[in-house]
Short mmCIF file of C-alpha atoms in Angstrom, two decimals:
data_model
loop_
_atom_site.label_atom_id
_atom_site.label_comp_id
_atom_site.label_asym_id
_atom_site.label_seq_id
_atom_site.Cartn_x
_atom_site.Cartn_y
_atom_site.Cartn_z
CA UNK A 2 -3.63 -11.38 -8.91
CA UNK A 3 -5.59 -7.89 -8.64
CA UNK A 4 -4.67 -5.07 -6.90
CA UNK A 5 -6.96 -5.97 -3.43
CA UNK A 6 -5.14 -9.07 -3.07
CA UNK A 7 -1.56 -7.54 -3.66
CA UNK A 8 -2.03 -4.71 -0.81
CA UNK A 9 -3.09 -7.44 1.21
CA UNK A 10 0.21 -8.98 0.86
CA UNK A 11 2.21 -5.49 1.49
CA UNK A 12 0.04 -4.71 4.45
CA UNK A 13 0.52 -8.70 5.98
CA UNK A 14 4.41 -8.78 5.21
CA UNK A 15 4.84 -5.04 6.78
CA UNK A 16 2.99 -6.22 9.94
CA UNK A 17 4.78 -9.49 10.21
CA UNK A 18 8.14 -8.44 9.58
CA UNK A 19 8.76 -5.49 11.28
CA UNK A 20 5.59 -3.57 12.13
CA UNK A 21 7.09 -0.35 10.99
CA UNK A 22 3.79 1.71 9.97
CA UNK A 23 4.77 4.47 9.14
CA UNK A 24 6.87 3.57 6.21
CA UNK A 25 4.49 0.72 5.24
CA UNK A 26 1.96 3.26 4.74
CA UNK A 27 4.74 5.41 2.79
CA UNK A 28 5.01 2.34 0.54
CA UNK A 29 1.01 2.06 0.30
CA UNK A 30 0.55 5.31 -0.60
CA UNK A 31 3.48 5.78 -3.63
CA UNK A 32 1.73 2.46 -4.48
CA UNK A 33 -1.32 3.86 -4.90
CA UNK A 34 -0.09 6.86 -6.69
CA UNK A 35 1.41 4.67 -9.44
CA UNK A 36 -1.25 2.38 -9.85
CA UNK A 37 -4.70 4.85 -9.73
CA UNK A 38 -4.92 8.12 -11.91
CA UNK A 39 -4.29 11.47 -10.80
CA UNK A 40 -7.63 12.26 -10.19
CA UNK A 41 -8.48 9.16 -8.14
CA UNK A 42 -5.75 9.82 -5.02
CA UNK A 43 -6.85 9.15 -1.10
CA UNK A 44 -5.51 9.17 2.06
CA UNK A 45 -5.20 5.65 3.39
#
């Protein structure tokens, strides 16, 4: 599974569940951070 297909699942289960966006986008984001290299950080 790469890493397209796995936000794809965070972003589907946060708007199913319980729609909260702002902390969905929290999660996205500290995601990201983990995942990519300093360098490479944008807003989503």
């Amino acid at each position: 599974m790469n890493l397209q297909t796995f936000v794809g699942r965070i972003r589907r289960l946060c708007r199913i569940r319980h729609g909260q966006s702002a902390l969905c986008q929290q999660y996205e984001a500290d995601f990201f951070r983990l995942f990519n290299p300093p360098t490479y950080t944008r807003k989503l």
